[in-house]
Amino acid sequence: MTKERAKKIGIKVATISVSIGIVLAYLIPTWIFWDGTSKSFMWIFDIGFWFNVIMGIAFFYGMGNFFGKKAGIEILVKKRNYILTGVKYGILTLVTATFLTSLIGFFQEGIDNIGGFSNPFYDYIFKPMYWILMYGIIPAILVGILFGLTIKLNGNK
């Protein structure tokens, strides 16, 4: 297995895995706030931070691409454990994409409030990281396992 082929497989599988993660990220709040009506499913249309959501999706795909290459090489070339590697890069994708997305809100609104009553680092970086990791760590682990397994299976074709 060449490194270039391993990278291509990693990117392909990462793109699918990130797409699954984004669907899960949409469905988790839908499930949490479900009130039996279609309005619960349409919560995304009531938010006022579309730019952040779109950039978050872009960061997730970007980080998936970046870490997908690394995972492909580790699993297919270096023969590392596919489960642990998949989970490691699944969590790293979640953490880095969330952090980068949090920085957008921090620079849009929080940076003006440094030294004020509230703590912008806490409000715009820590809180989003906490809540997304709180609800996203288990899906990231599960998708990461499937990610690693799928890379391994695609590499053995």
PDB file of C-alpha atoms in Angstrom:
ATOM      1  CA  MET A   1       0.000   0.000   0.000  1.00  0.00           C
ATOM      2  CA  THR A   2       1.427   3.358  -1.022  1.00  0.00           C
ATOM      3  CA  LYS A   3       1.060   6.461   1.100  1.00  0.00           C
ATOM      4  CA  GLU A   4      -0.815   8.274  -1.671  1.00  0.00           C
ATOM      5  CA  ARG A   5      -3.406   5.500  -1.994  1.00  0.00           C
ATOM      6  CA  ALA A   6      -3.766   5.344   1.803  1.00  0.00           C
ATOM      7  CA  LYS A   7      -4.341   9.117   1.897  1.00  0.00           C
ATOM      8  CA  LYS A   8      -7.019   8.896  -0.818  1.00  0.00           C
ATOM      9  CA  ILE A   9      -8.832   6.122   1.028  1.00  0.00           C
ATOM     10  CA  GLY A  10      -8.586   8.091   4.282  1.00  0.00           C
ATOM     11  CA  ILE A  11     -10.016  11.243   2.688  1.00  0.00           C
ATOM     12  CA  LYS A  12     -12.881   9.351   1.050  1.00  0.00           C
ATOM     13  CA  VAL A  13     -13.866   7.566   4.253  1.00  0.00           C
ATOM     14  CA  ALA A  14     -13.396  10.741   6.326  1.00  0.00           C
ATOM     15  CA  THR A  15     -15.783  12.663   4.060  1.00  0.00           C
ATOM     16  CA  ILE A  16     -18.462  10.017   4.572  1.00  0.00           C
ATOM     17  CA  SER A  17     -17.765   9.878   8.324  1.00  0.00           C
ATOM     18  CA  VAL A  18     -17.977  13.664   8.699  1.00  0.00           C
ATOM     19  CA  SER A  19     -21.284  13.626   6.815  1.00  0.00           C
ATOM     20  CA  ILE A  20     -22.621  11.020   9.241  1.00  0.00           C
ATOM     21  CA  GLY A  21     -21.343  13.124  12.150  1.00  0.00           C
ATOM     22  CA  ILE A  22     -23.081  16.242  10.844  1.00  0.00           C
ATOM     23  CA  VAL A  23     -26.377  14.367  10.488  1.00  0.00           C
ATOM     24  CA  LEU A  24     -25.988  13.090  14.065  1.00  0.00           C
ATOM     25  CA  ALA A  25     -25.164  16.617  15.244  1.00  0.00           C
ATOM     26  CA  TYR A  26     -28.466  17.763  13.739  1.00  0.00           C
ATOM     27  CA  LEU A  27     -30.481  14.863  15.137  1.00  0.00           C
ATOM     28  CA  ILE A  28     -29.210  15.063  18.735  1.00  0.00           C
ATOM     29  CA  PRO A  29     -30.834  18.473  19.485  1.00  0.00           C
ATOM     30  CA  THR A  30     -33.906  17.327  17.564  1.00  0.00           C
ATOM     31  CA  TRP A  31     -34.189  14.335  19.886  1.00  0.00           C
ATOM     32  CA  ILE A  32     -33.403  16.327  23.052  1.00  0.00           C
ATOM     33  CA  PHE A  33     -36.002  19.024  22.363  1.00  0.00           C
ATOM     34  CA  TRP A  34     -38.596  16.771  20.715  1.00  0.00           C
ATOM     35  CA  ASP A  35     -42.125  17.872  21.548  1.00  0.00           C
ATOM     36  CA  GLY A  36     -43.961  15.619  19.115  1.00  0.00           C
ATOM     37  CA  THR A  37     -44.303  18.215  16.377  1.00  0.00           C
ATOM     38  CA  SER A  38     -42.418  18.898  13.180  1.00  0.00           C
ATOM     39  CA  LYS A  39     -41.207  22.167  14.736  1.00  0.00           C
ATOM     40  CA  SER A  40     -38.770  20.133  16.839  1.00  0.00           C
ATOM     41  CA  PHE A  41     -37.254  18.772  13.653  1.00  0.00           C
ATOM     42  CA  MET A  42     -37.037  22.230  12.075  1.00  0.00           C
ATOM     43  CA  TRP A  43     -35.060  23.881  14.913  1.00  0.00           C
ATOM     44  CA  ILE A  44     -32.226  24.736  12.537  1.00  0.00           C
ATOM     45  CA  PHE A  45     -34.385  27.411  10.880  1.00  0.00           C
ATOM     46  CA  ASP A  46     -34.898  29.258  14.188  1.00  0.00           C
ATOM     47  CA  ILE A  47     -31.247  29.924  14.969  1.00  0.00           C
ATOM     48  CA  GLY A  48     -29.578  33.264  14.379  1.00  0.00           C
ATOM     49  CA  PHE A  49     -26.033  32.119  13.755  1.00  0.00           C
ATOM     50  CA  TRP A  50     -26.118  30.642  10.256  1.00  0.00           C
ATOM     51  CA  PHE A  51     -22.633  31.855   9.376  1.00  0.00           C
ATOM     52  CA  ASN A  52     -21.177  29.973  12.342  1.00  0.00           C
ATOM     53  CA  VAL A  53     -23.046  26.788  11.422  1.00  0.00           C
ATOM     54  CA  ILE A  54     -21.907  26.926   7.795  1.00  0.00           C
ATOM     55  CA  MET A  55     -18.322  27.631   8.838  1.00  0.00           C
ATOM     56  CA  GLY A  56     -18.535  24.824  11.403  1.00  0.00           C
ATOM     57  CA  ILE A  57     -19.566  22.397   8.679  1.00  0.00           C
ATOM     58  CA  ALA A  58     -16.686  23.629   6.505  1.00  0.00           C
ATOM     59  CA  PHE A  59     -14.238  23.191   9.407  1.00  0.00           C
ATOM     60  CA  PHE A  60     -15.518  19.668  10.051  1.00  0.00           C
ATOM     61  CA  TYR A  61     -14.953  18.681   6.426  1.00  0.00           C
ATOM     62  CA  GLY A  62     -11.550  20.390   6.432  1.00  0.00           C
ATOM     63  CA  MET A  63     -10.431  18.657   9.606  1.00  0.00           C
ATOM     64  CA  GLY A  64     -11.865  15.373   8.338  1.00  0.00           C
ATOM     65  CA  ASN A  65      -9.770  15.742   5.194  1.00  0.00           C
ATOM     66  CA  PHE A  66      -6.644  16.596   7.205  1.00  0.00           C
ATOM     67  CA  PHE A  67      -7.041  13.792   9.756  1.00  0.00           C
ATOM     68  CA  GLY A  68      -8.372  11.341   7.156  1.00  0.00           C
ATOM     69  CA  LYS A  69      -5.016  11.430   5.365  1.00  0.00           C
ATOM     70  CA  LYS A  70      -3.204  10.748   8.614  1.00  0.00           C
ATOM     71  CA  ALA A  71      -5.569   7.937   9.598  1.00  0.00           C
ATOM     72  CA  GLY A  72      -5.217   6.298   6.185  1.00  0.00           C
ATOM     73  CA  ILE A  73      -1.438   6.242   6.503  1.00  0.00           C
ATOM     74  CA  GLU A  74      -1.483   5.028  10.113  1.00  0.00           C
ATOM     75  CA  ILE A  75      -3.975   2.223   9.464  1.00  0.00           C
ATOM     76  CA  LEU A  76      -2.916   1.046   6.008  1.00  0.00           C
ATOM     77  CA  VAL A  77       0.815   1.802   5.839  1.00  0.00           C
ATOM     78  CA  LYS A  78       1.973   1.722   9.457  1.00  0.00           C
ATOM     79  CA  LYS A  79      -0.527  -1.060  10.368  1.00  0.00           C
ATOM     80  CA  ARG A  80      -1.710   0.631  13.557  1.00  0.00           C
ATOM     81  CA  ASN A  81      -4.823  -0.517  15.411  1.00  0.00           C
ATOM     82  CA  TYR A  82      -7.732   0.647  13.259  1.00  0.00           C
ATOM     83  CA  ILE A  83     -10.189   1.031  16.156  1.00  0.00           C
ATOM     84  CA  LEU A  84      -7.926   3.197  18.316  1.00  0.00           C
ATOM     85  CA  THR A  85      -6.735   5.196  15.313  1.00  0.00           C
ATOM     86  CA  GLY A  86     -10.300   5.784  14.122  1.00  0.00           C
ATOM     87  CA  VAL A  87     -11.439   6.897  17.579  1.00  0.00           C
ATOM     88  CA  LYS A  88      -8.374   9.128  18.020  1.00  0.00           C
ATOM     89  CA  TYR A  89      -8.953  10.949  14.750  1.00  0.00           C
ATOM     90  CA  GLY A  90     -12.725  11.059  15.232  1.00  0.00           C
ATOM     91  CA  ILE A  91     -12.286  12.872  18.539  1.00  0.00           C
ATOM     92  CA  LEU A  92      -9.508  15.097  17.160  1.00  0.00           C
ATOM     93  CA  THR A  93     -11.761  16.097  14.261  1.00  0.00           C
ATOM     94  CA  LEU A  94     -14.573  16.975  16.671  1.00  0.00           C
ATOM     95  CA  VAL A  95     -12.315  18.938  19.037  1.00  0.00           C
ATOM     96  CA  THR A  96     -10.376  20.912  16.420  1.00  0.00           C
ATOM     97  CA  ALA A  97     -13.399  21.760  14.268  1.00  0.00           C
ATOM     98  CA  THR A  98     -15.353  22.846  17.352  1.00  0.00           C
ATOM     99  CA  PHE A  99     -12.467  24.982  18.583  1.00  0.00           C
ATOM    100  CA  LEU A 100     -12.021  26.676  15.201  1.00  0.00           C
ATOM    101  CA  THR A 101     -15.757  27.318  14.949  1.00  0.00           C
ATOM    102  CA  SER A 102     -15.797  28.723  18.496  1.00  0.00           C
ATOM    103  CA  LEU A 103     -13.110  31.195  17.520  1.00  0.00           C
ATOM    104  CA  ILE A 104     -15.488  32.712  14.957  1.00  0.00           C
ATOM    105  CA  GLY A 105     -17.977  33.711  17.661  1.00  0.00           C
ATOM    106  CA  PHE A 106     -15.144  34.875  19.874  1.00  0.00           C
ATOM    107  CA  PHE A 107     -13.766  37.195  17.186  1.00  0.00           C
ATOM    108  CA  GLN A 108     -17.241  38.359  16.080  1.00  0.00           C
ATOM    109  CA  GLU A 109     -18.569  39.318  19.504  1.00  0.00           C
ATOM    110  CA  GLY A 110     -16.410  38.164  22.389  1.00  0.00           C
ATOM    111  CA  ILE A 111     -13.188  40.027  21.725  1.00  0.00           C
ATOM    112  CA  ASP A 112     -14.969  43.358  22.269  1.00  0.00           C
ATOM    113  CA  ASN A 113     -15.954  42.252  25.785  1.00  0.00           C
ATOM    114  CA  ILE A 114     -12.503  41.381  27.114  1.00  0.00           C
ATOM    115  CA  GLY A 115     -12.130  43.063  30.479  1.00  0.00           C
ATOM    116  CA  GLY A 116     -15.877  43.556  30.801  1.00  0.00           C
ATOM    117  CA  PHE A 117     -18.421  41.907  33.057  1.00  0.00           C
ATOM    118  CA  SER A 118     -18.454  38.551  31.282  1.00  0.00           C
ATOM    119  CA  ASN A 119     -15.557  36.321  30.343  1.00  0.00           C
ATOM    120  CA  PRO A 120     -15.516  35.947  26.529  1.00  0.00           C
ATOM    121  CA  PHE A 121     -13.067  33.029  26.615  1.00  0.00           C
ATOM    122  CA  TYR A 122     -15.523  31.135  28.790  1.00  0.00           C
ATOM    123  CA  ASP A 123     -18.613  32.227  26.848  1.00  0.00           C
ATOM    124  CA  TYR A 124     -17.349  31.799  23.288  1.00  0.00           C
ATOM    125  CA  ILE A 125     -14.728  29.062  23.524  1.00  0.00           C
ATOM    126  CA  PHE A 126     -15.168  26.952  26.667  1.00  0.00           C
ATOM    127  CA  LYS A 127     -18.984  26.669  26.635  1.00  0.00           C
ATOM    128  CA  PRO A 128     -19.299  25.526  23.005  1.00  0.00           C
ATOM    129  CA  MET A 129     -16.417  23.079  23.491  1.00  0.00           C
ATOM    130  CA  TYR A 130     -18.019  21.705  26.653  1.00  0.00           C
ATOM    131  CA  TRP A 131     -21.507  21.231  25.232  1.00  0.00           C
ATOM    132  CA  ILE A 132     -20.424  19.829  21.899  1.00  0.00           C
ATOM    133  CA  LEU A 133     -18.044  17.389  23.569  1.00  0.00           C
ATOM    134  CA  MET A 134     -20.679  16.481  26.159  1.00  0.00           C
ATOM    135  CA  TYR A 135     -23.161  15.412  23.489  1.00  0.00           C
ATOM    136  CA  GLY A 136     -20.719  14.621  20.700  1.00  0.00           C
ATOM    137  CA  ILE A 137     -18.083  12.420  22.318  1.00  0.00           C
ATOM    138  CA  ILE A 138     -20.091   9.180  22.115  1.00  0.00           C
ATOM    139  CA  PRO A 139     -21.112   9.713  18.468  1.00  0.00           C
ATOM    140  CA  ALA A 140     -17.494  10.674  17.680  1.00  0.00           C
ATOM    141  CA  ILE A 141     -16.270   7.432  19.239  1.00  0.00           C
ATOM    142  CA  LEU A 142     -18.848   5.317  17.389  1.00  0.00           C
ATOM    143  CA  VAL A 143     -18.277   7.032  14.045  1.00  0.00           C
ATOM    144  CA  GLY A 144     -14.513   6.846  14.705  1.00  0.00           C
ATOM    145  CA  ILE A 145     -14.704   3.066  15.130  1.00  0.00           C
ATOM    146  CA  LEU A 146     -16.621   2.755  11.857  1.00  0.00           C
ATOM    147  CA  PHE A 147     -14.164   5.184  10.243  1.00  0.00           C
ATOM    148  CA  GLY A 148     -11.150   3.072  11.209  1.00  0.00           C
ATOM    149  CA  LEU A 149     -12.862  -0.178  10.226  1.00  0.00           C
ATOM    150  CA  THR A 150     -13.940   1.194   6.843  1.00  0.00           C
ATOM    151  CA  ILE A 151     -10.424   2.435   6.064  1.00  0.00           C
ATOM    152  CA  LYS A 152      -9.034  -0.996   6.915  1.00  0.00           C
ATOM    153  CA  LEU A 153     -11.649  -2.790   4.796  1.00  0.00           C
ATOM    154  CA  ASN A 154     -11.125  -0.439   1.826  1.00  0.00           C
ATOM    155  CA  GLY A 155      -7.373  -0.916   2.074  1.00  0.00           C
ATOM    156  CA  ASN A 156      -7.717  -4.699   1.969  1.00  0.00           C
ATOM    157  CA  LYS A 157      -9.647  -4.705  -1.332  1.00  0.00           C
TER     158      LYS A 157
END
